[in-house]
Short mmCIF file of C-alpha atoms (C1' of nucleotides) in Angstrom, two decimals:
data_model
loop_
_atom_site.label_atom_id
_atom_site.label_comp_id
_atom_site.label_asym_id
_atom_site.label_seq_id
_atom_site.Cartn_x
_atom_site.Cartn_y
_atom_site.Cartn_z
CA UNK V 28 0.00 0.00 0.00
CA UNK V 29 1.30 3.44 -0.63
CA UNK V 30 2.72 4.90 2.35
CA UNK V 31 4.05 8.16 3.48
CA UNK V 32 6.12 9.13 0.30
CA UNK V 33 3.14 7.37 -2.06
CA UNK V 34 0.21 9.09 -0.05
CA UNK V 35 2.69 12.34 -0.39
CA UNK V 36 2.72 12.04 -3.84
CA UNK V 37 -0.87 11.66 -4.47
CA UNK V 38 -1.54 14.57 -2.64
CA UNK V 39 0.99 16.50 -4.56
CA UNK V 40 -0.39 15.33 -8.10
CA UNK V 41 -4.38 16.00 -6.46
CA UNK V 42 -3.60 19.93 -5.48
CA UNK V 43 -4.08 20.67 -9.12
CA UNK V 44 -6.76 18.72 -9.88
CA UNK V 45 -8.85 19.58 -6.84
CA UNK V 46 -7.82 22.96 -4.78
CA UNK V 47 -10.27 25.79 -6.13
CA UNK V 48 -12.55 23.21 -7.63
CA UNK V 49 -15.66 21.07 -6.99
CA UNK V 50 -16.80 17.71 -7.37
CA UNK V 51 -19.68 18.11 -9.98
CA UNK V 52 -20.38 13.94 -9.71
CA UNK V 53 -19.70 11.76 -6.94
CA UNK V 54 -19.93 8.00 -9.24
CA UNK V 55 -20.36 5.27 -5.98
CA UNK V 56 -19.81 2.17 -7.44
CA UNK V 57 -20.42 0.17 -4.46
CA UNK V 58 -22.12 0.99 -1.14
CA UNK V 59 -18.90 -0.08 0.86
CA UNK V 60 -15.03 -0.56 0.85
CA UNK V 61 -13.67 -1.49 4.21
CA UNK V 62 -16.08 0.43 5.35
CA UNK V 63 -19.55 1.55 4.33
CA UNK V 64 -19.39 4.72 2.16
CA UNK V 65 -21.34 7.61 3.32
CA UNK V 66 -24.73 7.55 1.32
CA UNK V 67 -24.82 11.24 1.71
CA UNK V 68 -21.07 11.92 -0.23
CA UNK V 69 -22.74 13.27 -2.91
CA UNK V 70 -25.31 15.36 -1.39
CA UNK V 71 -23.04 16.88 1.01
CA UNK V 72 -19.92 17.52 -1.02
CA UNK V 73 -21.24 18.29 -5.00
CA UNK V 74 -20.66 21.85 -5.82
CA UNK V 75 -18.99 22.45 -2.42
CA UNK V 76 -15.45 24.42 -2.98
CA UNK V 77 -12.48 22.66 -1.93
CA UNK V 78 -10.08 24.81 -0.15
CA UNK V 79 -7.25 22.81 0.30
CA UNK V 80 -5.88 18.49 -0.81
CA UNK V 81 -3.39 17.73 2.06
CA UNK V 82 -1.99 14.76 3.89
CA UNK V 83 -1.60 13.34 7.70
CA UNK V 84 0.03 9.99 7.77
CA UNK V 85 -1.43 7.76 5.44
CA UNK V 86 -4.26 9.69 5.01
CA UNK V 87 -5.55 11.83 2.46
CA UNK V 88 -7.54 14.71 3.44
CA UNK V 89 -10.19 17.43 1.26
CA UNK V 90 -10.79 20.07 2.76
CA UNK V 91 -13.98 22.20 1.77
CA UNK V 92 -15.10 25.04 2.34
CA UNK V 93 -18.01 24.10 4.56
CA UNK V 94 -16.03 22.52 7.28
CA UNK V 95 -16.18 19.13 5.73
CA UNK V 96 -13.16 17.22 5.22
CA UNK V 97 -12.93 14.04 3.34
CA UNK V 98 -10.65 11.61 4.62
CA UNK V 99 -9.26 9.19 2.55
CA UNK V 100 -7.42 6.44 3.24
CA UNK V 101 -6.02 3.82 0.32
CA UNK V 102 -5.51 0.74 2.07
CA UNK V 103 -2.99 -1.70 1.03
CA UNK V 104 -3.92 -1.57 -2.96
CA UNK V 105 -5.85 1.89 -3.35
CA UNK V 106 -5.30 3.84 -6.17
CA UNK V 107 -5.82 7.29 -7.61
CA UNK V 108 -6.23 7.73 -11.38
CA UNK V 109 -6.35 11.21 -12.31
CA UNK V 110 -7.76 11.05 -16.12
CA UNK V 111 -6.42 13.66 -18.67
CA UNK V 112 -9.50 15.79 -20.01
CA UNK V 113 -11.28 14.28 -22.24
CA UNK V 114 -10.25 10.71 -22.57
CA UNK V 115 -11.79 7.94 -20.84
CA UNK V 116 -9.72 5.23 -19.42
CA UNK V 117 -10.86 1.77 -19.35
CA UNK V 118 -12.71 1.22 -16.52
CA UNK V 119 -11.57 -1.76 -14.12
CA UNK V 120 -13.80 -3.84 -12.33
CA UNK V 121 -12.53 -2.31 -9.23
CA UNK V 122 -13.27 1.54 -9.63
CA UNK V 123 -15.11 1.78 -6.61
CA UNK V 124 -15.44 5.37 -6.76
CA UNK V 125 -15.47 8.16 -9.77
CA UNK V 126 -15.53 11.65 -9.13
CA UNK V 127 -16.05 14.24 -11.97
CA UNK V 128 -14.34 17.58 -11.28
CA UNK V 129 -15.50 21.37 -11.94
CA UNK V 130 -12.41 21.32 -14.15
CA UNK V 131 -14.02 18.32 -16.00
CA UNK V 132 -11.51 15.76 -14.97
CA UNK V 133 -12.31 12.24 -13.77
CA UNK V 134 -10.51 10.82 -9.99
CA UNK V 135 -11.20 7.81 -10.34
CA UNK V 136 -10.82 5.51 -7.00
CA UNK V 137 -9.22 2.07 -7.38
CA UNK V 138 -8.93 -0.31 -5.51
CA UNK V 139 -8.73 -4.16 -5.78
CA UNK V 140 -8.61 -5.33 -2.11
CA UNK V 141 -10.93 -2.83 -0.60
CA UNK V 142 -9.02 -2.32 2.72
CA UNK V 143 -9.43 1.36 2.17
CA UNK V 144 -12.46 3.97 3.28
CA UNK V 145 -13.84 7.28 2.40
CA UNK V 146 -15.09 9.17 5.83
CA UNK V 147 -16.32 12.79 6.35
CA UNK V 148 -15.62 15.00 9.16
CA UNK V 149 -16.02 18.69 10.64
CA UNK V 150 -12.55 19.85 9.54
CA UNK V 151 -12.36 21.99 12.94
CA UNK V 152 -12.98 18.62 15.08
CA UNK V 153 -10.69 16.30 12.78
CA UNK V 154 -8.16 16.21 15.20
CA UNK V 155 -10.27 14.98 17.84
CA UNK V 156 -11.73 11.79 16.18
CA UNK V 157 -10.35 8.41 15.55
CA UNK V 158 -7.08 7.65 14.43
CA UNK V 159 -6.47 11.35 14.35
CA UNK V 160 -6.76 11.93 17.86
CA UNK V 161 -4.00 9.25 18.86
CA UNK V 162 -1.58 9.62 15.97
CA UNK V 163 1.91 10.10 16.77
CA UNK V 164 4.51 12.91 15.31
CA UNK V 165 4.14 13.15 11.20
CA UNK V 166 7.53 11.52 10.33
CA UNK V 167 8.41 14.59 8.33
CA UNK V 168 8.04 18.28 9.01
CA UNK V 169 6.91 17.96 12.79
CA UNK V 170 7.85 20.70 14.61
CA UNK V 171 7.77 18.52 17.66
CA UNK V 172 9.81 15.73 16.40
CA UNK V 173 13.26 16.09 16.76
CA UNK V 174 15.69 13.04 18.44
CA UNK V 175 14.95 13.73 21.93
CA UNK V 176 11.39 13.66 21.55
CA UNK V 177 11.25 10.47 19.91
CA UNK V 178 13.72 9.32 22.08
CA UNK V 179 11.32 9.23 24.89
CA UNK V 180 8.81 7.93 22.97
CA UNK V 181 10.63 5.20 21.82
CA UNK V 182 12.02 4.45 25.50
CA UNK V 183 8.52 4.67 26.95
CA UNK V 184 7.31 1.21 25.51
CA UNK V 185 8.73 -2.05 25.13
CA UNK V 186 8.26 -3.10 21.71
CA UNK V 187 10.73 -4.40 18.99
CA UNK V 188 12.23 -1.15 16.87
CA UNK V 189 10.28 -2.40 13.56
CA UNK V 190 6.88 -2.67 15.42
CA UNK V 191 7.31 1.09 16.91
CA UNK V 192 8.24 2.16 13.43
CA UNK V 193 4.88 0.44 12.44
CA UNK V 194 2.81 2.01 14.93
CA UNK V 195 1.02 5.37 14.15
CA UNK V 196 0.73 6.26 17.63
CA UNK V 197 4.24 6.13 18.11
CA UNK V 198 5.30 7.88 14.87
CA UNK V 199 2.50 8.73 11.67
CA UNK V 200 3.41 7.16 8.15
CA UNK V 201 5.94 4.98 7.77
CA UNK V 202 5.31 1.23 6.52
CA UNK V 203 6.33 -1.98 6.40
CA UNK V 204 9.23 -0.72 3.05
CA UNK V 205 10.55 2.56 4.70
CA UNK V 206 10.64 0.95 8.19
CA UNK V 207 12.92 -1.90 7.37
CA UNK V 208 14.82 0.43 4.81
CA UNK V 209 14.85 3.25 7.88
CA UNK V 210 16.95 0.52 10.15
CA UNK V 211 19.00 -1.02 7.77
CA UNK V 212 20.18 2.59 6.89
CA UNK V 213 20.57 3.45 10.74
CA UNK V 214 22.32 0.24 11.15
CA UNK V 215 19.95 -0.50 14.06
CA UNK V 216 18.27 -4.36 14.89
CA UNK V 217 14.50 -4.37 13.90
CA UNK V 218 14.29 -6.68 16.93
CA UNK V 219 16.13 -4.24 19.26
CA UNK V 220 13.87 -3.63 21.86
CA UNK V 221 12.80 0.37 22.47
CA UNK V 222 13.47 0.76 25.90
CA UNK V 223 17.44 0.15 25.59
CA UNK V 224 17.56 2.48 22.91
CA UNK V 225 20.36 5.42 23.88
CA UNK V 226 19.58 9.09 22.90
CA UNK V 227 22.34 8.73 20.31
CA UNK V 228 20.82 5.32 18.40
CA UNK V 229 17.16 7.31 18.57
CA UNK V 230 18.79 10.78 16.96
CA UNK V 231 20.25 8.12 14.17
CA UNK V 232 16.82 6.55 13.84
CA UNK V 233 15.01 9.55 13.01
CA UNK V 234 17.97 10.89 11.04
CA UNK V 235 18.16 8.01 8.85
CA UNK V 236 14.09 7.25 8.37
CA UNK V 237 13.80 11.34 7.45
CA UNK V 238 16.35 10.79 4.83
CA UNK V 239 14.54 7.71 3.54
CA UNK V 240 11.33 9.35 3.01
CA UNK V 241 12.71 12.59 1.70
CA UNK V 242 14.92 11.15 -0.85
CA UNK V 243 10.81 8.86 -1.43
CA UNK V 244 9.01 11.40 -1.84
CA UNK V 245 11.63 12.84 -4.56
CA UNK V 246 11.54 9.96 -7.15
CA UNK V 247 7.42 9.63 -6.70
CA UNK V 248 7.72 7.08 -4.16
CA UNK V 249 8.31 3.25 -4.85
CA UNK V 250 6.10 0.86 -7.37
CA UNK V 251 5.94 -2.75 -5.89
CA UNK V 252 2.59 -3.76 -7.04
CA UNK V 253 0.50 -1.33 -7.12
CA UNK V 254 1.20 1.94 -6.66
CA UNK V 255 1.27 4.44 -9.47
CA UNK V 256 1.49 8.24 -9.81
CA UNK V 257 -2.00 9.77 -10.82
CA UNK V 258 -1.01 10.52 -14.29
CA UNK V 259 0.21 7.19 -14.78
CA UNK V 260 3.88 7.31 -13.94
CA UNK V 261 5.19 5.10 -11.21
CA UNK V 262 7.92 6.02 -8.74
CA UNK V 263 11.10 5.04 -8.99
CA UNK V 264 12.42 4.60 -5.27
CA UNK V 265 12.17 0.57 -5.78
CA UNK V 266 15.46 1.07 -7.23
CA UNK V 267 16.84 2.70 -4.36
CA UNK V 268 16.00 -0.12 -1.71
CA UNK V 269 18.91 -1.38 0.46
CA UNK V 270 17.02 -3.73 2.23
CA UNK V 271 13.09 -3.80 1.34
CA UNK V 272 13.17 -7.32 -0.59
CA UNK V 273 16.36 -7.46 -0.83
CA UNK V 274 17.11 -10.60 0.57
CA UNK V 275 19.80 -12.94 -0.50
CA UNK V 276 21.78 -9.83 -1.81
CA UNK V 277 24.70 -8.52 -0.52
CA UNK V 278 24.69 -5.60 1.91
CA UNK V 279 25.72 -2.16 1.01
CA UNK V 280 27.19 -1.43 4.18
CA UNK V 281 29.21 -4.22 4.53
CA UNK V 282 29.39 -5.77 1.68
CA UNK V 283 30.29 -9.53 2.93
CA UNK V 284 26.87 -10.87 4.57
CA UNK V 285 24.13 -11.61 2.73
CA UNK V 286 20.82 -9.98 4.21
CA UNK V 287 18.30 -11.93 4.99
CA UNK V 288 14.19 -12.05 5.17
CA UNK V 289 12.14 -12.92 8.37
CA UNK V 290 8.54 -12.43 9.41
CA UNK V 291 8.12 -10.12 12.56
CA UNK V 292 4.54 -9.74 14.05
CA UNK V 293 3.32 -11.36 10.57
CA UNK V 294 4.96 -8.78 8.44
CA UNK V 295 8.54 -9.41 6.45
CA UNK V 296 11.70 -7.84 7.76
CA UNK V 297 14.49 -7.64 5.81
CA UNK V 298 18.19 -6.93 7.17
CA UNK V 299 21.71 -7.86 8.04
CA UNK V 300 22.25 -9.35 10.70
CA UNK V 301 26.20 -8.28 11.24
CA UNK V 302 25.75 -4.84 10.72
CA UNK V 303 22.40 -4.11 12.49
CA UNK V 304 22.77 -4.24 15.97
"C1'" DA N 13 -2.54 -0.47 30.60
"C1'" DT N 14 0.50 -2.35 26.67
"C1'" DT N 15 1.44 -5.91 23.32
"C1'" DA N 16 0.42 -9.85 20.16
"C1'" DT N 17 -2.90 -12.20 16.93
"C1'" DA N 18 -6.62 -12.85 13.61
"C1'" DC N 19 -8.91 -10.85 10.10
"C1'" DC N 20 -10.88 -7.91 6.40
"C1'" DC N 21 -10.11 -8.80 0.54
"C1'" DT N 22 -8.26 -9.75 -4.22
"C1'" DG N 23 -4.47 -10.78 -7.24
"C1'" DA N 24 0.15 -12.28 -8.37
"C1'" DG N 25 3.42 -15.65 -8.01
"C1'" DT N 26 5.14 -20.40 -7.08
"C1'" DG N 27 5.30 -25.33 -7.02
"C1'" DC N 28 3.17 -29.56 -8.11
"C1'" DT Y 18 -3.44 -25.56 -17.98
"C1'" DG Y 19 -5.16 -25.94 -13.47
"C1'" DC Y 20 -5.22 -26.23 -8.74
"C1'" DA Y 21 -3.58 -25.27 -3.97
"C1'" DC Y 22 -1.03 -22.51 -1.47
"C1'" DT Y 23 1.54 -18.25 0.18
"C1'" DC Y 24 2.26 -13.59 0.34
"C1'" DA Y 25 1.41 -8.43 -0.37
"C1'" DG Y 26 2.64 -1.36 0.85
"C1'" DG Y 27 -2.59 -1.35 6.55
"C1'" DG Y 28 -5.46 -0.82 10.40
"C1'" DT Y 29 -8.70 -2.49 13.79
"C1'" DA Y 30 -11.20 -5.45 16.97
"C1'" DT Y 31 -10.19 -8.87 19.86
"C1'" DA Y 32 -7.47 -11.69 23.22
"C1'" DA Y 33 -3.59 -12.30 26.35
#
DNA sequence: ATTATACCCTGAGTGC
DNA sequence: TGCACTCAGGGTATAA
């Protein structure tokens, strides 16, 4: 599923499409996803301006101008198809959602496993609902996050590092690629437990999984399966994984063990096992 | 309280 | 070619 740097990019390629424009059709093509879809979507958004297409962890937010926000989250195979004006795409048994812009473009919303959801809320009281009301620092561009702070947040629980990366309370967008890429860079254990982390190891942490992301977000993010920009380009940071499925290869750091692939609370880990510690 | 596990769902890939 | 099986970028409700 597309995570930080792939939800960043979707909101990126959306601003255009969206910000100072309406949706003039809201297509349902099913009552639910992982959840049920709001009946109402298309009564209460149609014709409504939309002030501003922005992101908080995974999530993709509208705002409009009537203190509505949509939240949208992609799941593990969601999609976002922006179509160029005027030509029609072939439609795929699992465009769950089409929405026709003042601008006369098509969004189209795909997505084969359905493990996403559309939600509204007041924008004013977003922060107070579910998830957004327990979600941790946003990995980038926090002005709260720096290495001490996460630091203490790390040392507060007992939890392997790779499950803290994974948790959104304890840090907001980072997945199962950039976490494992994050400590292989950092040279840290996934199975290193939190609360013997020094201040040092945290500052390196955070150092390293910022630089990840950034240098993500700057190639469009990574393709595995199936994420792809909005106007049909895919990212390009698959090429740039150290460690993400990268087993059996050699690792870049050390360049004598060969890394290796494990499953951690049902989710792969890749990483070397001499050099992260 | 925190921390693990099972599960939602389809599609791609592998091995027989 | 077909079938059975495993695994996949996430999050949540449960159980321990």
């Amino acid at each position: 599923m597309p995570e930080l740097p792939e939800v960043e990019t979707i909101c990126q390629a959306l601003k255009p499409a969206l910000e100072g424009h309406s949706f003039q059709k809201i297509q349902l093509n099913r009552p639910d996803l992982r959840y049920p879809i709001p009946y109402d979507l298309e009564s209460k958004l149609a014709h409504q301006s939309i002030n501003l297409v922005r992101r908080r962890a995974k999530y993709l937010l509208v705002d409009f101008s009537h203190d509505l926000t949509l939240i949208w989250h992609l799941g593990m195979s969601g999609r976002v198809i922006i179509e160029d004006k005027g030509l029609s795409l072939k439609p795929s048994l699992h465009d769950h959602v089409v929405f026709t812009t003042s601008g006369n473009q098509r969004i189209i919303y795909r997505d084969p496993r359905r493990f996403g959801f559309l939600r509204l809320s007041s924008t004013h009281q977003l922060n107070e609902i579910a998830p957004f009301n327990t979600l941790g620092a946003e990995a980038l561009d926090d002005p709260h996050l720096n290495g001490c702070t996460f630091h203490q947040c790390l040392t507060r629980r007992k939890i392997s590092l790779k499950s803290a990366l994974l948790d959104q309370k304890v840090i907001a967008g980072v997945g199962n690629i950039y976490a494992s890429e994050a400590l292989w860079q950092a040279k840290l254990s996934p199975f290193r437990l939190t609360n013997t982390l020094t201040l040092a190891e945290a500052e390196r942490l955070l150092k390293a999984l910022q630089d990840v992301l950034r240098r993500a977000i700057a190639v469009g993010g990574s393709t595995l399966r199936d994420h792809i920009h909005p106007n049909g380009d895919i990212g390009y940071f698959q090429h740039e994984l150290k460690a993400y499925n990268c087993e059996h290869k050699l690792c870049a750091h050390c360049q004598s063990t060969y890394l290796c692939k494990t499953m951690q609370n049902g989710r792969a880990t890749y990483y070397c096992k001499i050099c992260q510690q």
